[in-house]
C-alpha atoms as one frame of an Amber mdcrd trajectory, in Angstrom:
protein
  -9.972 -11.765  46.787 -12.276 -14.139  44.897 -12.916 -11.490  42.224  -9.170
 -11.005  41.777  -8.586 -14.751  41.319 -11.464 -14.901  38.837  -9.930 -12.007
  36.901  -6.576 -13.806  36.714  -8.206 -16.978  35.355 -10.104 -15.027  32.669
  -8.281 -15.458  29.339 -10.744 -13.795  26.952  -8.562 -10.681  26.748  -5.532
 -12.759  25.794  -7.452 -14.288  22.896  -8.469 -10.851  21.652  -4.859  -9.695
  21.784  -3.736 -12.763  19.845  -6.313 -12.087  17.132  -5.144  -8.475  16.986
  -1.537  -9.561  16.537  -2.508 -11.997  13.775  -4.453  -9.255  11.986  -1.474
  -6.889  12.266   0.878  -9.532  10.849  -1.454 -10.133   7.901  -1.673  -6.376
   7.284   2.121  -5.999   7.259   2.475  -8.912   4.833  -0.243  -7.465   2.568
   1.396  -4.028   2.519   4.751  -5.563   1.601   3.217  -7.615  -1.199   1.283
  -4.636  -2.571   4.402  -2.474  -2.634   6.279  -5.131  -4.572   3.450  -5.632
  -7.053   2.925  -1.868  -7.340   6.514  -1.284  -8.415   6.353  -4.011 -11.048
   2.992  -2.753 -12.290   4.319   0.792 -12.593   7.241  -0.454 -14.668   4.892
  -2.430 -16.916   2.642   0.580 -17.551   5.667   2.774 -18.289   6.925   0.232
 -20.823   3.527   0.078 -22.513   3.301   3.859 -22.574   6.765   4.199 -24.108
   6.010   1.583 -26.789   2.769   3.303 -27.792   4.529   6.599 -28.545
């Protein structure tokens, strides 16, 4: 019973999960930003290519 109570009081796993969720949120935000920038960059390169012809 003492081991079970000690396991309940242990919060190291919760901290690891929180860090994992923060990392996932940052990754989702980075992917969204890169997609937005990628589309604008593609348009810019197409414009440059068309003007060089």
